[in-house]
Structures are given as structure tokens and as C-alpha cells.
mmCIF file of C-alpha atoms in Angstrom:
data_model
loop_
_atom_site.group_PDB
_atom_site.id
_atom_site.type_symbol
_atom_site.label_atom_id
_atom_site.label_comp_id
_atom_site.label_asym_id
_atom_site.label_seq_id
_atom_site.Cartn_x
_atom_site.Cartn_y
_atom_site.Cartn_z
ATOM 1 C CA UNK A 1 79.024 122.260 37.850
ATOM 2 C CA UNK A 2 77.206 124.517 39.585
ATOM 3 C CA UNK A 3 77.924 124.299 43.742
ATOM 4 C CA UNK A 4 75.196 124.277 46.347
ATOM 5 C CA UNK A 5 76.036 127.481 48.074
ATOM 6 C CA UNK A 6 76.132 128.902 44.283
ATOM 7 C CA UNK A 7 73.002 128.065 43.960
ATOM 8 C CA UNK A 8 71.090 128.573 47.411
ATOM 9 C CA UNK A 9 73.464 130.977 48.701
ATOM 10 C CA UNK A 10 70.962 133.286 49.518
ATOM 11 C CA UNK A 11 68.215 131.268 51.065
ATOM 12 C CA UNK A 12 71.121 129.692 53.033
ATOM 13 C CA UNK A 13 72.137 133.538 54.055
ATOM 14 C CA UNK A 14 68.664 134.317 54.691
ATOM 15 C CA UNK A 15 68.053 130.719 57.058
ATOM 16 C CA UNK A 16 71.291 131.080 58.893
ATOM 17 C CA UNK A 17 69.973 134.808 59.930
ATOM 18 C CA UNK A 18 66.626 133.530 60.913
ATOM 19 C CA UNK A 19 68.511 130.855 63.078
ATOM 20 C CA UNK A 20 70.044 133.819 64.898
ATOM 21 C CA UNK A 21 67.092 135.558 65.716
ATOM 22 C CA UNK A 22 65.631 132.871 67.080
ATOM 23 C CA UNK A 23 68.178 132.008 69.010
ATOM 24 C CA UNK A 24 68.935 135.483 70.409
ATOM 25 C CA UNK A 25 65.062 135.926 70.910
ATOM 26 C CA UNK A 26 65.045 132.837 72.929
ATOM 27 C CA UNK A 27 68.296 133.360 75.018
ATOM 28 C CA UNK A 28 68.395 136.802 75.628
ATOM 29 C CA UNK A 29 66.738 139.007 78.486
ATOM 30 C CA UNK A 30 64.691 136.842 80.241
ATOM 31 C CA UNK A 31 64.658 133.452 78.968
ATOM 32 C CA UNK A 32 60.733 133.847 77.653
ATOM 33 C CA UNK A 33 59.836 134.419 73.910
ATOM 34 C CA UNK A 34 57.643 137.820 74.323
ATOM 35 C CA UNK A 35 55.183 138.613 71.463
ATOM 36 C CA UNK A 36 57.571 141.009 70.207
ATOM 37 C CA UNK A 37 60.023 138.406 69.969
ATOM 38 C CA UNK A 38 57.800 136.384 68.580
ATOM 39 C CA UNK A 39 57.391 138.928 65.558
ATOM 40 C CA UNK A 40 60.831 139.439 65.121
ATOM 41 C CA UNK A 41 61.372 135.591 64.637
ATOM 42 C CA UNK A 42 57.608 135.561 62.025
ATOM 43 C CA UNK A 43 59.472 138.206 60.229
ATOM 44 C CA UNK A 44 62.692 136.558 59.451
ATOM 45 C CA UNK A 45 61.847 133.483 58.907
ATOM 46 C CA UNK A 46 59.121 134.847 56.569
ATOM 47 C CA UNK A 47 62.593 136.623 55.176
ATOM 48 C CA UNK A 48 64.290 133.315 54.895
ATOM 49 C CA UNK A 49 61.283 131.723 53.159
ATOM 50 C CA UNK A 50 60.900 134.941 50.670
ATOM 51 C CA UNK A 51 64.253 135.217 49.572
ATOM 52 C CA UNK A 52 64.186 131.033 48.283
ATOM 53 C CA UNK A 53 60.935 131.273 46.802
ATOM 54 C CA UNK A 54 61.352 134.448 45.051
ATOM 55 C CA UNK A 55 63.340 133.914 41.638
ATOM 56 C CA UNK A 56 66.150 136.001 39.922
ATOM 57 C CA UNK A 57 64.335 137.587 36.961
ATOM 58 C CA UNK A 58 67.146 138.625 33.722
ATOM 59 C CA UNK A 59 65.968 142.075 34.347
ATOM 60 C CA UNK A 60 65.962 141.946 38.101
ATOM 61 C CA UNK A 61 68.650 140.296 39.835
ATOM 62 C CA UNK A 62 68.109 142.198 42.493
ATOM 63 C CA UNK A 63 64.574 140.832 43.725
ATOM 64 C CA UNK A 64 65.894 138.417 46.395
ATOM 65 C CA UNK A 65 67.938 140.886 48.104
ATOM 66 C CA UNK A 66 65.385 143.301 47.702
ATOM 67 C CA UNK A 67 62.754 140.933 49.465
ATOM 68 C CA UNK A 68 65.467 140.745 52.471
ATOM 69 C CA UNK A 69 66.220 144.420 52.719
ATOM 70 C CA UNK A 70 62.308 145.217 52.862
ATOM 71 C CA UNK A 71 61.581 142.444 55.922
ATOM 72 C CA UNK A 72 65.094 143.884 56.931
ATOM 73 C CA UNK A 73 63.484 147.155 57.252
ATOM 74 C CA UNK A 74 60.260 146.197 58.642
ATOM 75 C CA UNK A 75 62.183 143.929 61.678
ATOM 76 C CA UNK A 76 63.760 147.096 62.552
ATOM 77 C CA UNK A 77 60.423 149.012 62.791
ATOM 78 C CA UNK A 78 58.815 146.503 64.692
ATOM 79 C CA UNK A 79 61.587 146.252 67.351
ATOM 80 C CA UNK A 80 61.715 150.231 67.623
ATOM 81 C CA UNK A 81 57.501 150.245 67.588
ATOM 82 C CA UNK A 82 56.928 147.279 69.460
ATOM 83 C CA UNK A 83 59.849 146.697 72.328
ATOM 84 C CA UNK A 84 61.287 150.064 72.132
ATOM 85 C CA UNK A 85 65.277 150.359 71.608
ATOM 86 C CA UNK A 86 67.758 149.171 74.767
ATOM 87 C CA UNK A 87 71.097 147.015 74.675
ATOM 88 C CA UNK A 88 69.367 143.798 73.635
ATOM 89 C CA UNK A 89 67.648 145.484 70.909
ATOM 90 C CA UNK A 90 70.396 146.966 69.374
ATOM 91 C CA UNK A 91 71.574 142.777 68.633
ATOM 92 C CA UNK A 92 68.482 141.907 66.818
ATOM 93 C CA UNK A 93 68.557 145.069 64.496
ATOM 94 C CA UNK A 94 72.401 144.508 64.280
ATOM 95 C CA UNK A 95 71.581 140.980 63.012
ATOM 96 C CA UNK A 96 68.208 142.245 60.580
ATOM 97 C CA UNK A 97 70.874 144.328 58.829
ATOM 98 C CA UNK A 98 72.870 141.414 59.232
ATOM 99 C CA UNK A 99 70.596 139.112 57.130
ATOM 100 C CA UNK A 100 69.987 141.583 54.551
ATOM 101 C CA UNK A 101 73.815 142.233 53.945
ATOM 102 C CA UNK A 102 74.358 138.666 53.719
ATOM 103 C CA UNK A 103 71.660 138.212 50.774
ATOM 104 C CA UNK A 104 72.906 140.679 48.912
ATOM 105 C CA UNK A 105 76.270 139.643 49.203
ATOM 106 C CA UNK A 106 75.732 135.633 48.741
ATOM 107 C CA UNK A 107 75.507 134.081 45.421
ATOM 108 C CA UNK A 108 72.219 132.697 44.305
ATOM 109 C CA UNK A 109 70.930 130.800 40.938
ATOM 110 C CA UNK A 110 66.896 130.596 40.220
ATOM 111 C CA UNK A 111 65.425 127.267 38.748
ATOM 112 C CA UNK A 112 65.059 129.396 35.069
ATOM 113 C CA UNK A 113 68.817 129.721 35.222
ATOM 114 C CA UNK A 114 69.507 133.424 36.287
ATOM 115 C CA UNK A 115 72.377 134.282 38.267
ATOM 116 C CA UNK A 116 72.424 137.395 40.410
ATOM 117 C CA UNK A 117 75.999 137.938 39.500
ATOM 118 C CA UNK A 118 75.941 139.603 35.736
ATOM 119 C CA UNK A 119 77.672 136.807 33.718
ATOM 120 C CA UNK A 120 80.702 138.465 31.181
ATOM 121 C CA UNK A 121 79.402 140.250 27.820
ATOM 122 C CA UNK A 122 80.490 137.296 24.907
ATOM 123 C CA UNK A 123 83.124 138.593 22.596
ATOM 124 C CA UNK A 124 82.845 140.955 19.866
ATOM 125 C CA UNK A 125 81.606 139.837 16.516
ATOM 126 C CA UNK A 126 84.612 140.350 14.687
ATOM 127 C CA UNK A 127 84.223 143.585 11.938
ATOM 128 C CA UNK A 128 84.585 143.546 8.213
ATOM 129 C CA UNK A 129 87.509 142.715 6.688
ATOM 130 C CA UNK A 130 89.312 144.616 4.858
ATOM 131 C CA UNK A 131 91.938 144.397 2.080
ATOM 132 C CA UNK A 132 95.001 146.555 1.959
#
């Protein structure tokens, strides 16, 4: 049987990094949520809600950790386009890079049954026999 964190793994690592931002968006500097902020907590928990909706395909079982490494990428441009880069900022793209790592490392199962993790090849048919 299948455990939970095998099976949500990656919405859980994708939630858990959205918790951060918003926490970091709401605690640092000074203590009010700017609209940049604001953005940067839209974008990952848009990133939290992408990576659990989007399902593991048997050719692509890289699409959730693809759909965190884009909004990833995008949460870095809108910090460096929006706030401009200082100490704070630094944090939030350390923890964008953050969320994206921990998709792709975190196990995941879609409702179809696809795994992220490639599953073993099943043994060889066995080959002709032959007499001596």
C-alpha cells in the first residue's frame, strides 16, 4: 500500500513552499504584504495548486516538476522586475528554487496510476531452448 507522501509528495512539497512564502512575505521587512509580495505569494500558491492538479503522464513524468520549475522561474523574475534584488529578496528566490527542488525531488502518484519514479523493466522472457 501505497503511502500518502508517495502519493501527494509533490503537492505536499509544492504547499509546504507556498507556506514559506507567505510567511516570509508577511514577516519580513516591514510587517505589510506589498503588491509585490502579494505576487510572489499568487505565484506559489498557483505553484502549489499546479503541481496537484497536473497528472504524471507514462510519457511525461516530468510534468509536475516541470509546472514548479516554470512558476519557479517566473517568481524569480517578478522579484528581480518588480521589488528589485536586496537581502530579503535573496530569501524568497532562495525558497522559489527551494520549491522547485523539492518537487522534483518528492515522490508523487497521479489518479491514472503513474509514478514519477520509472518502475523496474519486468524480467526477460526467457529464450529458446535448446537441446545439446
Amino acid at each position: 500500500m501505497e503511502t500518502f507522501f508517495g502519493r501527494y509528495g509533490k503537492a505536499l512539497a509544492a504547499t509546504t513552499f507556498a507556506a514559506l512564502t507567505a510567511l516570509y512575505a508577511t514577516s519580513s521587512g516591514d510587517g505589510v504584504v506589498d503588491p509585490d509580495e502579494w505576487v510572489a505569494i499568487a505565484i506559489a500558491a498557483v505553484s502549489a495548486v499546479g503541481v496537484y492538479v497536473v497528472p504524471l503522464a507514462p510519457r511525461y513524468r516530468w510534468t509536475k516538476t516541470a509546472v514548479a520549475a516554470l512558476l519557479a522561474g517566473l517568481q524569480v523574475l517578478a522579484t528581480v522586475i518588480l521589488g528589485g534584488v536586496d537581502a530579503n529578496e535573496w530569501l524568497l528566490i532562495a525558497i522559489a528554487i527551494g520549491q522547485a527542488l523539492g518537487v522534483a525531488a518528492a515522490p508523487a502518484t497521479s489518479d491514472n496510476g503513474v509514478t514519477n519514479r520509472a518502475r523496474p523493466a519486468p524480467p526477460a522472457a526467457p529464450g529458446p531452448v535448446t537441446g545439446t
